[in-house]
PDB file of C-alpha atoms in Angstrom:
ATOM      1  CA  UNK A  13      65.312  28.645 103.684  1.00  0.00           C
ATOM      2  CA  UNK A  14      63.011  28.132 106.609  1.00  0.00           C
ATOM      3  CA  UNK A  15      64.494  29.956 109.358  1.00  0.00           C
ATOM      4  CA  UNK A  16      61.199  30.655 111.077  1.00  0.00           C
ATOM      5  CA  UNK A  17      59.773  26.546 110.962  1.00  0.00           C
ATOM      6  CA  UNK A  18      58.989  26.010 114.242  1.00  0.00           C
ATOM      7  CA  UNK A  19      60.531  22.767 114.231  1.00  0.00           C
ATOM      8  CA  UNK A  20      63.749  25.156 113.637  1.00  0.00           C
ATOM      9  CA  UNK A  21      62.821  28.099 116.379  1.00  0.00           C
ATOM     10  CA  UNK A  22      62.389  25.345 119.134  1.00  0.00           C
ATOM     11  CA  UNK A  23      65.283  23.656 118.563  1.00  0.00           C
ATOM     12  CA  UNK A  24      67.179  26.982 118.999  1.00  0.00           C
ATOM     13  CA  UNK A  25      65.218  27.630 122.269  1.00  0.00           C
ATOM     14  CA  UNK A  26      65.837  24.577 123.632  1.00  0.00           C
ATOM     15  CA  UNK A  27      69.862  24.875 122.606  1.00  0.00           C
ATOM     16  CA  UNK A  28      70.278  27.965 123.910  1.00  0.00           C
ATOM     17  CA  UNK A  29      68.322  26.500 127.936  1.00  0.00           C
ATOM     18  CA  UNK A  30      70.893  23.245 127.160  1.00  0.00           C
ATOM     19  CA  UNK A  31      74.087  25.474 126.809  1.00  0.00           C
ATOM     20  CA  UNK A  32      73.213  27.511 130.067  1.00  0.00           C
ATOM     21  CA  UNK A  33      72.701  24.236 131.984  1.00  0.00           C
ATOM     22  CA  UNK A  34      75.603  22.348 130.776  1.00  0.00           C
ATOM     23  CA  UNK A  35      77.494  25.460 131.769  1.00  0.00           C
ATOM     24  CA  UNK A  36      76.427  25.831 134.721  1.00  0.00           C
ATOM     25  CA  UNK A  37      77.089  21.970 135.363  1.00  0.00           C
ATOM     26  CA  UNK A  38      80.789  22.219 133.192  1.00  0.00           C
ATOM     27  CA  UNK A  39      81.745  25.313 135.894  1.00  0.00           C
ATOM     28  CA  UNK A  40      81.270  23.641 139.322  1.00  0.00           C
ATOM     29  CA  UNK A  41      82.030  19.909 138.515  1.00  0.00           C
ATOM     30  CA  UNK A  42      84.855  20.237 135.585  1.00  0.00           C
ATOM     31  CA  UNK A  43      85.943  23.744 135.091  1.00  0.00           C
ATOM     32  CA  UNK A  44      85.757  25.834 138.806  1.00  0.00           C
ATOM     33  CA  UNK A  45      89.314  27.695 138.263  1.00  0.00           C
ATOM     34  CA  UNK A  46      89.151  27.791 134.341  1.00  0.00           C
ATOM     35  CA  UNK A  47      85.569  29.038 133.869  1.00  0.00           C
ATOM     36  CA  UNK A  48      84.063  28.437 130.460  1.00  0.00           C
ATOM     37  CA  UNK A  49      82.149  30.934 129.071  1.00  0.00           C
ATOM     38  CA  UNK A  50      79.381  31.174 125.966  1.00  0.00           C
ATOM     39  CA  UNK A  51      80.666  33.604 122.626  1.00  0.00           C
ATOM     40  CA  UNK A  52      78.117  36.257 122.193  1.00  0.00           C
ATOM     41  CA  UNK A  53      78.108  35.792 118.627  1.00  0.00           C
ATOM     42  CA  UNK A  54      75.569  33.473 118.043  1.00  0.00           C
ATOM     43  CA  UNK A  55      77.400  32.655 114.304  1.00  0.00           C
ATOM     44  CA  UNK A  56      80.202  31.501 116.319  1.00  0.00           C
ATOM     45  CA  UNK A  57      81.317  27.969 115.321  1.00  0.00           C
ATOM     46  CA  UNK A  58      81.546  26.674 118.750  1.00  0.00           C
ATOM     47  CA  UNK A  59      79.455  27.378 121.893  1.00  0.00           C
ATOM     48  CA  UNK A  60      81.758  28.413 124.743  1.00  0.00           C
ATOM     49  CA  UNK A  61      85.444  28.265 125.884  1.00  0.00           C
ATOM     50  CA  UNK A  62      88.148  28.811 128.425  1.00  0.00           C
ATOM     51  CA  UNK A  63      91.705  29.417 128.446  1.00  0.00           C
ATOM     52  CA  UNK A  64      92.313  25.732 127.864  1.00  0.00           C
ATOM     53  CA  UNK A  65      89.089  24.284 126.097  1.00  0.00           C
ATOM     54  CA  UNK A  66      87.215  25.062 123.181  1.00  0.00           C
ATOM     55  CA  UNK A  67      83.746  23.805 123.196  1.00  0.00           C
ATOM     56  CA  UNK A  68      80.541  23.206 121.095  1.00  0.00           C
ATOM     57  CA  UNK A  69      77.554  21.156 122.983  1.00  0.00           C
ATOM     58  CA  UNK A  70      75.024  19.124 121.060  1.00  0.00           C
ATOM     59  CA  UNK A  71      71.820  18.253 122.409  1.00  0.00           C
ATOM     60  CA  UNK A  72      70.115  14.800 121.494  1.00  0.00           C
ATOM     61  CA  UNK A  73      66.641  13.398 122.029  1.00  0.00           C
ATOM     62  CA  UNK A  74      68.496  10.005 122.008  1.00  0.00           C
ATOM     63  CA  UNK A  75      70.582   7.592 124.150  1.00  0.00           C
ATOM     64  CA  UNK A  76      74.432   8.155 123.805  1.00  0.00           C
ATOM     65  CA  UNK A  77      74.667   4.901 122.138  1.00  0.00           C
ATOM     66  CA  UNK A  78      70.895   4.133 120.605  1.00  0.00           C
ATOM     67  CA  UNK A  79      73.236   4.275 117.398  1.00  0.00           C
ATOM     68  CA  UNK A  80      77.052   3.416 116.812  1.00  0.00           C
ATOM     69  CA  UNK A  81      77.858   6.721 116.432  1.00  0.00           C
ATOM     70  CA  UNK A  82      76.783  10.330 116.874  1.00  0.00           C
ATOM     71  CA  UNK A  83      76.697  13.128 114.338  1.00  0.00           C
ATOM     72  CA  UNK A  84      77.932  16.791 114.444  1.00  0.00           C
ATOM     73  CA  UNK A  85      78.722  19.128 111.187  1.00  0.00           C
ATOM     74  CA  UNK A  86      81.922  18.428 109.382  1.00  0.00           C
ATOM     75  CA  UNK A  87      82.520  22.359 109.196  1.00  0.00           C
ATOM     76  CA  UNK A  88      83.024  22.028 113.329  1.00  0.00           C
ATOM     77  CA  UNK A  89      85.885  18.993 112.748  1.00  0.00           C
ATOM     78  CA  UNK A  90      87.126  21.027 110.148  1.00  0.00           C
ATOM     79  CA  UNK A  91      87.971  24.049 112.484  1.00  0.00           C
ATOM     80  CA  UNK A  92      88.706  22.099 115.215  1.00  0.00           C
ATOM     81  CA  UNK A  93      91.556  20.499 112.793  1.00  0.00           C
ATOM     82  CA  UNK A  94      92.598  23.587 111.717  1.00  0.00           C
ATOM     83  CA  UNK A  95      92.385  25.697 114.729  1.00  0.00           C
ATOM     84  CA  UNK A  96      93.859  22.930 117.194  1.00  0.00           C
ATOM     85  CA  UNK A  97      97.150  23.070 114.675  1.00  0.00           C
ATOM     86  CA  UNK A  98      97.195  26.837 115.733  1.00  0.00           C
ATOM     87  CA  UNK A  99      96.698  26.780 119.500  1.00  0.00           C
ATOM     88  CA  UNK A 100      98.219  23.731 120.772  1.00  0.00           C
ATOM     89  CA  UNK A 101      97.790  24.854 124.545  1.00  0.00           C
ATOM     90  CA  UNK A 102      93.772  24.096 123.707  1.00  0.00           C
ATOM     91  CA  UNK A 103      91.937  21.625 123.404  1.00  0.00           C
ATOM     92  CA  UNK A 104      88.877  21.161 121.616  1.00  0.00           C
ATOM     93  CA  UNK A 105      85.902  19.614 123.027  1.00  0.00           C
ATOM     94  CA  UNK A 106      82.978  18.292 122.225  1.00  0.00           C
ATOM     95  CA  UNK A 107      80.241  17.954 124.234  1.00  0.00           C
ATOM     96  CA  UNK A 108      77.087  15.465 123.789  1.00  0.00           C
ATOM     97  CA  UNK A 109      73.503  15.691 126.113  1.00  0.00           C
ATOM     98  CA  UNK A 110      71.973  12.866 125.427  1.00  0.00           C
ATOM     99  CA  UNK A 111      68.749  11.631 127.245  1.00  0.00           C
ATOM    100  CA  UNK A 112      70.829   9.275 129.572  1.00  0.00           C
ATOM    101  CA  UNK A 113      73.516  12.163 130.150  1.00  0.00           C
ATOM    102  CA  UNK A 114      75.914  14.450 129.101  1.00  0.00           C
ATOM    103  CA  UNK A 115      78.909  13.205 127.263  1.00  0.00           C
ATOM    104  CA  UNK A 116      82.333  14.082 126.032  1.00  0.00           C
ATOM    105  CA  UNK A 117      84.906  13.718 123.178  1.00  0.00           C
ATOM    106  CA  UNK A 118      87.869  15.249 122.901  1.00  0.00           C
ATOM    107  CA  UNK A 119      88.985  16.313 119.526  1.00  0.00           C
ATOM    108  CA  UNK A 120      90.900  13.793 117.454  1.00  0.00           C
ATOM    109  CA  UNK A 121      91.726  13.838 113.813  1.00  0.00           C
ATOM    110  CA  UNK A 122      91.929   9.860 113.279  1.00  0.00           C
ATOM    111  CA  UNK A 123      88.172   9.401 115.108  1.00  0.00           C
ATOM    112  CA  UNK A 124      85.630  10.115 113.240  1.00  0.00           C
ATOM    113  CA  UNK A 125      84.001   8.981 109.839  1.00  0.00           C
ATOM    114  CA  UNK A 126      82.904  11.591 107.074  1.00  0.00           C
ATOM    115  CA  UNK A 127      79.161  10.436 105.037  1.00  0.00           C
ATOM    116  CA  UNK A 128      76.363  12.255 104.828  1.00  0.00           C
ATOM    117  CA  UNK A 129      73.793  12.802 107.360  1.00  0.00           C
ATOM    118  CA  UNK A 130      71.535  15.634 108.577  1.00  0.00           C
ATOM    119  CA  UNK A 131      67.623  16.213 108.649  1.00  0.00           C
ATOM    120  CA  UNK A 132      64.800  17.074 106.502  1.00  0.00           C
ATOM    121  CA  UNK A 133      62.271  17.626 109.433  1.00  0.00           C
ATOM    122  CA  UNK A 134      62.890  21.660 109.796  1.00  0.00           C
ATOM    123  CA  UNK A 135      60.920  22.844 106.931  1.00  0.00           C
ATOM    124  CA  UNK A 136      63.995  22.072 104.422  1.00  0.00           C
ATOM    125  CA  UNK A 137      66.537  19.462 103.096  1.00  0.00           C
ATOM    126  CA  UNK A 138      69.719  19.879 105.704  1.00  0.00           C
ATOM    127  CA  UNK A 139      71.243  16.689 104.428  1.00  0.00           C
ATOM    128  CA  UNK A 140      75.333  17.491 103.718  1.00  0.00           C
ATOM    129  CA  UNK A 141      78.451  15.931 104.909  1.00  0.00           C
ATOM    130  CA  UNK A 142      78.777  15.395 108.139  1.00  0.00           C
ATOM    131  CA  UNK A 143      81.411  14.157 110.845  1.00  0.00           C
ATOM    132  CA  UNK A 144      80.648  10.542 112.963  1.00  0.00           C
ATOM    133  CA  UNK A 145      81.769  10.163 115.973  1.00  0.00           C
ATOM    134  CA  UNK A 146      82.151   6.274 117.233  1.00  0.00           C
ATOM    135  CA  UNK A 147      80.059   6.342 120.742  1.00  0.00           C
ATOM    136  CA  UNK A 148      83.079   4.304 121.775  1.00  0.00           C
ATOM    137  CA  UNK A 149      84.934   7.105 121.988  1.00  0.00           C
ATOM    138  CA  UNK A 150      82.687   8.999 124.233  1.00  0.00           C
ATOM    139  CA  UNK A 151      83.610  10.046 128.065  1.00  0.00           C
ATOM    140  CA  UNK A 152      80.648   9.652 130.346  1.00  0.00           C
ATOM    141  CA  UNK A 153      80.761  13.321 132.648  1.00  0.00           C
ATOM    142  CA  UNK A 154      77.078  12.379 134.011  1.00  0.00           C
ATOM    143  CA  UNK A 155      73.877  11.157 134.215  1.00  0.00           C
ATOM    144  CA  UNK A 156      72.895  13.925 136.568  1.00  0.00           C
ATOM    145  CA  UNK A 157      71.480  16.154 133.399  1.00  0.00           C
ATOM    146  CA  UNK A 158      70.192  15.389 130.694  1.00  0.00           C
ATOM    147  CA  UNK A 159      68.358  16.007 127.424  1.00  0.00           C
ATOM    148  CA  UNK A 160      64.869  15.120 128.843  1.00  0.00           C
ATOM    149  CA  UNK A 161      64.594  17.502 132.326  1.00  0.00           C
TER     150      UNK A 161
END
């Protein structure tokens, strides 16, 4: 495992600047009387939540729709799937900053596709089975931030 490629420890930097500024954005434009706020637990599945949304942000160096569809790890649907069955007063969210904005698609067991996908530019092979999400789909929240500034 390559943990320390720095292809690896910049993506984590730049994740971790993305969440705070998404946050930031998600607390005074969607969220100002049901803050959101980041887990501590960095092994957490998903990024940050409320009383009423559970939420994981992924950051692309792409256009929403530069492809049909946008990936994100099947283990995230998976809990999402599971998890929504338990607390039906949440909803789970996810969240999508691409380099024309920041995007949204709230969980839904009938849309997305299952194939594989991943990477193997990080110093090791991080192909697996991954979820698809139709850009279709996707809520535009803004163009205001993005992935490139």
């Amino acid at each position: 495992m390559c943990e320390n490629h720095p292809r690896k420890l910049e993506d984590i930097k730049q994740g971790n600047y993305y969440e705070r500024k998404v946050l930031k954005w998600l607390n005074v434009n969607q969220c100002p009387t049901d803050k959101l706020f980041l887990y501590r637990n960095k092994f957490n599945t998903f990024d940050f939540s409320s009383s009423k949304v559970i939420g994981e942000l992924k950051s692309r160096n792409i256009k929403h729709d530069d492809y049909n569809d946008l990936m994100i790890g099947l283990n995230k649907l998976e809990e999402a799937e599971i998890e929504y069955e338990k607390r039906v007063h949440k909803k789970y969210t996810f969240y999508f900053l691409c380099k024309d904005g920041l995007y949204s698609w709230d969980f839904k067991k009938d849309e997305y596709d299952i194939r594989m996908g991943g990477r193997c530019d990080r110093g090791r092979d991080e192909r697996k089975l991954c979820g698809f999400i139709d850009t279709r789909n996707l809520v535009k929240l803004t163009t205001k931030i993005n992935s490139i500034s």
